[in-house]
Amino acid sequence: MCRLLRYCVSHSLYAAMTRLEEVNRGVSLWMSIRYLGYLSTLNLLVAVCLGLYVRWERTAQPVLLVIFILGLFVLGMASIFYYYFSMERVSLCLFHLWLGFLLGLLCFLNSSSLDMDLKEQITCYMLVASVLIRTLWALVERVCGCTRHRPALLKSAEALELTGFAVASTTQVAQDSMSLAVLALAVATLVTDLRMKSFLALPNLICFSVVTAVFFFKSLGVTTNPYALACFLSRLVCEPLLDIYFSGLSVTERWSPFLRRGGLWRRLTLLPLLAIEIAFLVLSAFKMGNLDQWYIVIPSFSASSIFWIICHVVFLVSLWGFHSKLSDCQRACVVHRAELGALDRVMASRGMRHFCLISKRLVFLSLVSTVVLGALSWQPSSSLFISVFLLVLPLESLVHGLFYELGNCLGGTSVGYAVVIPTNYCSPDGQPTLLPPDQVQELNLRSTGMLNSVQRFFSHHMIETHGCDYSTSGLMLSTIQAKLRSFLEAHTADGPRFDTYVLFYSGHTHRTGEWALAGGDVMRLDEIVQLWREKNAGYCSRLVLILDTENSLPWAKEVRGVKDVYVAIQGAILSNSTDLEIQNAPQLGDFTSQWVDFNCNPDSCVRWAERGRTVMATYGLSRHWGDYKLHLPTGNDVAKHWKMYFPRLTYPVVQLVHWCSALNLFWLCGICLRFLRRFKLNWFPPAVLDTGQGFKLVRS
């Protein structure tokens, strides 16, 4: 009997699962996840309709009945546009606009008599359930990889729902309606702040939630539905908040809708920003009307407002300078016909990182001055002041996030110089000699290809070219020393030194690695290092030598004993035909061609670790290479930056920012990390070392 019962149960379960598989056959995982989103939206629509019905039932206002019927009509029209005319964009625009409007009505048309109504309680529970289901849908969609992250500051659905919410606020008096409209703008800015992963986005979200719940709606004097408000805010914030972790877009990809705009459009955005800042200052001045404590209010407001004005002059000038430099980068992209993802390399080559590192400190001080002025001028009874304050904070946080992210992600500036001396043979006295006439043409072709590869490398990584010297008769020691001095003294157009100096050499060398020059002279590694110490004294730039020579290995070993400066050598190891009995022995230029292809072609088939290679690579690092950091602004850099961009009255503010940023509160952690990096690079150097400038050092 038990066996028969077990057979029946298992057979029934098998039949049910087989039928379920037949029904779900052809239904993709993406559609299954989308059903959660549809369920959340359906739940929200039912909750909104039920809530409006409860309010009409209590008040018997015909306007609510008209809005309810009109809402059903708009929903029907949206369905017709979507399913019958394939006008998905129009349909979704109508739906989101009307949904924001209805949620706004549900928020503002509230009274304390509805709290004990059973249908109102069901409405609140359904609103909470809608938020939970939507959050679950967004989370599952991202965990399963079914979402595609696209660059956008604010999605159209979010903008339309906020517009509908602002329209619904017109049911209040004029001043309250204006405050709610400004609050909607603040929410839009907050959503953008989260989507851009700004450094201060999460503190802004917490501040917005607390201030809105504790102060803003009390200042309105209007009874609102907290469940509807929480549902509305959660719908907008949920996805950007999750994307802080799940979004894989780079900084320039996230900001591309703004960075790729024209210069005129970007400069015009400063006008509404300036208007909002002035409005905040004017509203803060209303605090002066409190004459009960005039001896405290007037001095504190006067001092904080003067400090705020100076900081925001610096803030606006920094933004204007950023737009000017970004326009230069865009023009450079057009001139060089750079690919779509080359803007970040162009910005790095034009010193945008250095500009952003200084500007982020100035903008942060502006943000602090806003918080101080807002705290000293706090007006808990003025809803308009609170809403403007909540709008200014994420706006300035957004600008700070832009400078902070670009300052951290962009590579430093770099300059390159190449020397090619095509002499492969050497007389017994060490004097380089020219090739026989029958090999001159082949050597010229090989040397020209080498120069083209170096130019391609410089151009691809936006390395400013200091020059390329090609000499078939060799160079004198005095000549090359003068050229190296000129190269190592090079500065950027803004004044600071370059972060990285790239020196390429290909030519004849002795067995110990010295460069064989004309007249029997040689150039030793310690001479180059000493020259680098002289020119780089007081700075933290680095020197990278790329050697396509027959004897690069001795220098790659010798550089490991160099102290106190940052020097790296990327060298070639060419297998001799006598070693492996190779008929076609590698020649100078083969390493350059393969190394440049490896660093400039993402689909390169060069594999430096494979066995049996005739052209191999090695690199050596100076002892303190692991301590290197991209050039951080010094006091002189800040002073030059101030003289270039800012009026004289702002000098104390700029110096204050530099002094505050010079305080290092985590010096002990820095010492430990520096020791670990040194240990790793000296004892366990990786096969591929990223320099942070877009190119890599490799060893076989």
mmCIF file of C-alpha atoms in Angstrom, residues 272-491:
data_model
loop_
_atom_site.group_PDB
_atom_site.id
_atom_site.type_symbol
_atom_site.label_atom_id
_atom_site.label_comp_id
_atom_site.label_asym_id
_atom_site.label_seq_id
_atom_site.Cartn_x
_atom_site.Cartn_y
_atom_site.Cartn_z
ATOM 1 C CA PRO A 272 21.032 77.686 -13.694
ATOM 2 C CA LEU A 273 23.722 76.576 -11.246
ATOM 3 C CA LEU A 274 24.608 80.214 -10.545
ATOM 4 C CA ALA A 275 20.908 81.082 -10.131
ATOM 5 C CA ILE A 276 20.430 78.272 -7.590
ATOM 6 C CA GLU A 277 23.511 79.326 -5.610
ATOM 7 C CA ILE A 278 22.343 82.960 -5.492
ATOM 8 C CA ALA A 279 18.853 81.848 -4.435
ATOM 9 C CA PHE A 280 20.387 79.841 -1.591
ATOM 10 C CA LEU A 281 22.382 82.875 -0.406
ATOM 11 C CA VAL A 282 19.308 85.143 -0.562
ATOM 12 C CA LEU A 283 17.133 82.657 1.341
ATOM 13 C CA SER A 284 19.883 82.247 3.934
ATOM 14 C CA ALA A 285 19.863 86.033 4.440
ATOM 15 C CA PHE A 286 16.256 85.823 5.696
ATOM 16 C CA LYS A 287 17.779 84.521 8.920
ATOM 17 C CA MET A 288 18.760 88.138 9.562
ATOM 18 C CA GLY A 289 15.100 88.816 10.303
ATOM 19 C CA ASN A 290 15.551 87.098 13.652
ATOM 20 C CA LEU A 291 16.476 90.168 15.710
ATOM 21 C CA ASP A 292 16.037 88.461 19.085
ATOM 22 C CA GLN A 293 19.651 87.295 18.946
ATOM 23 C CA TRP A 294 21.070 89.859 16.558
ATOM 24 C CA TYR A 295 24.426 89.959 18.327
ATOM 25 C CA ILE A 296 24.935 86.292 17.338
ATOM 26 C CA VAL A 297 23.048 86.092 14.038
ATOM 27 C CA ILE A 298 24.515 89.132 12.271
ATOM 28 C CA PRO A 299 28.240 88.474 12.917
ATOM 29 C CA SER A 300 27.988 84.726 12.242
ATOM 30 C CA PHE A 301 26.005 85.198 9.035
ATOM 31 C CA SER A 302 28.282 87.984 7.796
ATOM 32 C CA ALA A 303 31.461 85.946 8.320
ATOM 33 C CA SER A 304 30.043 82.726 6.889
ATOM 34 C CA SER A 305 28.463 84.452 3.870
ATOM 35 C CA ILE A 306 31.723 86.236 2.960
ATOM 36 C CA PHE A 307 33.591 82.946 3.252
ATOM 37 C CA TRP A 308 30.848 81.249 1.184
ATOM 38 C CA ILE A 309 31.031 83.890 -1.572
ATOM 39 C CA ILE A 310 34.828 83.604 -1.892
ATOM 40 C CA CYS A 311 34.648 79.796 -1.959
ATOM 41 C CA HIS A 312 31.968 79.819 -4.630
ATOM 42 C CA VAL A 313 33.861 82.275 -6.797
ATOM 43 C CA VAL A 314 36.624 79.647 -6.724
ATOM 44 C CA PHE A 315 33.978 76.968 -7.392
ATOM 45 C CA LEU A 316 32.620 78.672 -10.515
ATOM 46 C CA VAL A 317 36.069 79.578 -11.844
ATOM 47 C CA SER A 318 37.155 75.948 -11.410
ATOM 48 C CA LEU A 319 34.139 74.772 -13.388
ATOM 49 C CA TRP A 320 34.841 77.300 -16.144
ATOM 50 C CA GLY A 321 38.483 76.195 -16.340
ATOM 51 C CA PHE A 322 37.376 72.554 -16.481
ATOM 52 C CA HIS A 323 35.058 73.276 -19.407
ATOM 53 C CA SER A 324 37.864 75.086 -21.235
ATOM 54 C CA LYS A 325 40.302 72.191 -20.795
ATOM 55 C CA LEU A 326 37.623 69.664 -21.751
ATOM 56 C CA SER A 327 36.884 71.607 -24.947
ATOM 57 C CA ASP A 328 40.606 71.475 -25.793
ATOM 58 C CA CYS A 329 40.550 67.707 -25.277
ATOM 59 C CA GLN A 330 37.499 67.328 -27.513
ATOM 60 C CA ARG A 331 39.194 69.335 -30.258
ATOM 61 C CA ALA A 332 42.288 67.139 -29.924
ATOM 62 C CA CYS A 333 40.115 64.033 -30.349
ATOM 63 C CA VAL A 334 38.655 65.489 -33.547
ATOM 64 C CA VAL A 335 42.073 66.481 -34.920
ATOM 65 C CA HIS A 336 43.645 63.100 -34.195
ATOM 66 C CA ARG A 337 40.486 61.232 -35.258
ATOM 67 C CA ALA A 338 40.706 59.285 -32.031
ATOM 68 C CA GLU A 339 38.411 56.360 -31.382
ATOM 69 C CA LEU A 340 35.423 56.573 -29.069
ATOM 70 C CA GLY A 341 37.291 55.466 -25.931
ATOM 71 C CA ALA A 342 40.315 57.735 -26.413
ATOM 72 C CA LEU A 343 38.940 60.778 -24.553
ATOM 73 C CA ASP A 344 40.378 59.614 -21.230
ATOM 74 C CA ARG A 345 43.846 59.244 -22.770
ATOM 75 C CA VAL A 346 43.569 62.693 -24.328
ATOM 76 C CA MET A 347 42.509 64.195 -20.989
ATOM 77 C CA ALA A 348 45.424 62.473 -19.259
ATOM 78 C CA SER A 349 47.882 63.815 -21.838
ATOM 79 C CA ARG A 350 46.494 67.359 -21.475
ATOM 80 C CA GLY A 351 47.016 67.515 -17.694
ATOM 81 C CA MET A 352 43.355 67.063 -16.738
ATOM 82 C CA ARG A 353 44.319 64.817 -13.816
ATOM 83 C CA HIS A 354 46.506 67.519 -12.247
ATOM 84 C CA PHE A 355 43.725 70.094 -12.712
ATOM 85 C CA CYS A 356 41.110 67.813 -11.113
ATOM 86 C CA LEU A 357 43.335 66.945 -8.136
ATOM 87 C CA ILE A 358 43.556 70.629 -7.215
ATOM 88 C CA SER A 359 39.955 71.447 -8.129
ATOM 89 C CA LYS A 360 38.420 68.642 -6.054
ATOM 90 C CA ARG A 361 39.914 70.212 -2.909
ATOM 91 C CA LEU A 362 38.552 73.628 -3.823
ATOM 92 C CA VAL A 363 35.089 72.232 -4.570
ATOM 93 C CA PHE A 364 35.097 70.282 -1.311
ATOM 94 C CA LEU A 365 35.809 73.491 0.574
ATOM 95 C CA SER A 366 32.892 75.119 -1.262
ATOM 96 C CA LEU A 367 30.694 72.226 -0.144
ATOM 97 C CA VAL A 368 31.856 72.683 3.445
ATOM 98 C CA SER A 369 31.104 76.416 3.267
ATOM 99 C CA THR A 370 27.574 75.591 2.049
ATOM 100 C CA VAL A 371 27.018 73.221 4.985
ATOM 101 C CA VAL A 372 28.333 75.842 7.433
ATOM 102 C CA LEU A 373 26.182 78.623 5.979
ATOM 103 C CA GLY A 374 23.138 76.357 5.921
ATOM 104 C CA ALA A 375 23.659 75.330 9.550
ATOM 105 C CA LEU A 376 24.128 78.918 10.754
ATOM 106 C CA SER A 377 21.136 80.136 8.719
ATOM 107 C CA TRP A 378 18.892 77.181 9.452
ATOM 108 C CA GLN A 379 15.176 78.050 9.179
ATOM 109 C CA PRO A 380 13.048 75.045 10.202
ATOM 110 C CA SER A 381 9.833 76.902 9.370
ATOM 111 C CA SER A 382 10.832 77.759 5.764
ATOM 112 C CA SER A 383 10.147 74.865 3.409
ATOM 113 C CA LEU A 384 11.621 76.776 0.460
ATOM 114 C CA PHE A 385 14.957 77.297 2.250
ATOM 115 C CA ILE A 386 15.146 73.617 3.182
ATOM 116 C CA SER A 387 14.340 72.441 -0.352
ATOM 117 C CA VAL A 388 16.925 74.763 -1.931
ATOM 118 C CA PHE A 389 19.505 73.601 0.633
ATOM 119 C CA LEU A 390 18.730 69.975 -0.278
ATOM 120 C CA LEU A 391 19.171 70.895 -3.965
ATOM 121 C CA VAL A 392 22.492 72.715 -3.552
ATOM 122 C CA LEU A 393 24.144 69.891 -1.598
ATOM 123 C CA PRO A 394 23.859 67.145 -4.273
ATOM 124 C CA LEU A 395 24.720 69.632 -7.035
ATOM 125 C CA GLU A 396 28.013 70.533 -5.403
ATOM 126 C CA SER A 397 28.556 66.889 -4.448
ATOM 127 C CA LEU A 398 28.101 65.977 -8.114
ATOM 128 C CA VAL A 399 30.814 68.442 -9.180
ATOM 129 C CA HIS A 400 33.118 67.196 -6.427
ATOM 130 C CA GLY A 401 32.471 63.608 -7.535
ATOM 131 C CA LEU A 402 33.401 64.468 -11.123
ATOM 132 C CA PHE A 403 36.729 66.009 -10.108
ATOM 133 C CA TYR A 404 37.421 63.279 -7.555
ATOM 134 C CA GLU A 405 36.802 60.411 -9.992
ATOM 135 C CA LEU A 406 38.740 61.967 -12.872
ATOM 136 C CA GLY A 407 41.639 62.816 -10.566
ATOM 137 C CA ASN A 408 41.833 59.177 -9.432
ATOM 138 C CA CYS A 409 41.252 57.368 -12.733
ATOM 139 C CA LEU A 410 43.135 59.437 -15.306
ATOM 140 C CA GLY A 411 46.755 58.655 -16.023
ATOM 141 C CA GLY A 412 49.449 61.252 -15.626
ATOM 142 C CA THR A 413 51.136 63.327 -18.286
ATOM 143 C CA SER A 414 54.037 61.825 -20.203
ATOM 144 C CA VAL A 415 56.654 62.865 -22.738
ATOM 145 C CA GLY A 416 58.770 60.697 -25.003
ATOM 146 C CA TYR A 417 62.087 60.915 -26.852
ATOM 147 C CA ALA A 418 63.571 58.326 -29.225
ATOM 148 C CA VAL A 419 67.139 57.755 -30.445
ATOM 149 C CA VAL A 420 67.799 55.284 -33.283
ATOM 150 C CA ILE A 421 71.392 54.629 -34.434
ATOM 151 C CA PRO A 422 71.371 51.790 -36.989
ATOM 152 C CA THR A 423 74.937 50.459 -36.637
ATOM 153 C CA ASN A 424 75.094 46.706 -35.988
ATOM 154 C CA TYR A 425 78.820 46.092 -36.252
ATOM 155 C CA CYS A 426 81.714 47.354 -34.183
ATOM 156 C CA SER A 427 85.446 47.515 -34.924
ATOM 157 C CA PRO A 428 87.930 46.048 -32.419
ATOM 158 C CA ASP A 429 88.610 49.481 -30.918
ATOM 159 C CA GLY A 430 84.924 49.925 -30.074
ATOM 160 C CA GLN A 431 84.202 52.435 -32.841
ATOM 161 C CA PRO A 432 80.793 51.817 -34.508
ATOM 162 C CA THR A 433 81.052 51.335 -38.281
ATOM 163 C CA LEU A 434 78.488 51.589 -41.057
ATOM 164 C CA LEU A 435 76.939 48.565 -42.729
ATOM 165 C CA PRO A 436 78.158 47.306 -46.094
ATOM 166 C CA PRO A 437 76.421 49.004 -49.047
ATOM 167 C CA ASP A 438 74.346 45.950 -49.964
ATOM 168 C CA GLN A 439 72.628 46.010 -46.545
ATOM 169 C CA VAL A 440 72.024 49.745 -46.254
ATOM 170 C CA GLN A 441 68.599 49.639 -47.931
ATOM 171 C CA GLU A 442 67.366 46.769 -45.736
ATOM 172 C CA LEU A 443 68.586 48.546 -42.614
ATOM 173 C CA ASN A 444 66.916 51.799 -43.636
ATOM 174 C CA LEU A 445 63.609 50.000 -44.100
ATOM 175 C CA ARG A 446 63.960 48.292 -40.718
ATOM 176 C CA SER A 447 64.910 51.551 -38.970
ATOM 177 C CA THR A 448 62.035 53.420 -40.609
ATOM 178 C CA GLY A 449 59.638 50.737 -39.411
ATOM 179 C CA MET A 450 61.082 51.058 -35.913
ATOM 180 C CA LEU A 451 60.528 54.829 -35.907
ATOM 181 C CA ASN A 452 56.972 54.311 -37.160
ATOM 182 C CA SER A 453 56.330 51.848 -34.327
ATOM 183 C CA VAL A 454 57.654 54.312 -31.739
ATOM 184 C CA GLN A 455 55.503 57.111 -33.191
ATOM 185 C CA ARG A 456 52.492 54.797 -33.097
ATOM 186 C CA PHE A 457 53.231 54.008 -29.450
ATOM 187 C CA PHE A 458 53.571 57.694 -28.530
ATOM 188 C CA SER A 459 50.410 58.633 -30.424
ATOM 189 C CA HIS A 460 48.278 55.778 -29.069
ATOM 190 C CA HIS A 461 49.099 56.531 -25.431
ATOM 191 C CA MET A 462 48.997 60.315 -25.932
ATOM 192 C CA ILE A 463 52.674 60.680 -25.031
ATOM 193 C CA GLU A 464 53.900 64.108 -26.045
ATOM 194 C CA THR A 465 56.757 63.710 -28.515
ATOM 195 C CA HIS A 466 59.932 65.600 -27.603
ATOM 196 C CA GLY A 467 61.690 64.370 -30.720
ATOM 197 C CA CYS A 468 62.990 61.333 -32.606
ATOM 198 C CA ASP A 469 66.660 61.379 -33.660
ATOM 199 C CA TYR A 470 67.850 59.051 -36.425
ATOM 200 C CA SER A 471 71.524 58.974 -37.330
ATOM 201 C CA THR A 472 73.334 56.449 -39.537
ATOM 202 C CA SER A 473 76.746 57.837 -38.603
ATOM 203 C CA GLY A 474 76.285 57.787 -34.831
ATOM 204 C CA LEU A 475 75.992 60.591 -32.285
ATOM 205 C CA MET A 476 78.728 62.271 -30.290
ATOM 206 C CA LEU A 477 78.597 62.024 -26.501
ATOM 207 C CA SER A 478 78.254 65.796 -26.079
ATOM 208 C CA THR A 479 75.381 65.860 -28.586
ATOM 209 C CA ILE A 480 73.355 63.143 -26.922
ATOM 210 C CA GLN A 481 74.002 64.615 -23.448
ATOM 211 C CA ALA A 482 72.643 67.978 -24.606
ATOM 212 C CA LYS A 483 69.580 66.311 -26.099
ATOM 213 C CA LEU A 484 68.958 64.299 -22.942
ATOM 214 C CA ARG A 485 69.235 67.425 -20.775
ATOM 215 C CA SER A 486 66.676 69.191 -22.946
ATOM 216 C CA PHE A 487 64.387 66.159 -22.787
ATOM 217 C CA LEU A 488 64.638 65.685 -19.008
ATOM 218 C CA GLU A 489 63.942 69.401 -18.410
ATOM 219 C CA ALA A 490 60.631 69.318 -20.329
ATOM 220 C CA HIS A 491 57.530 70.687 -18.559
#
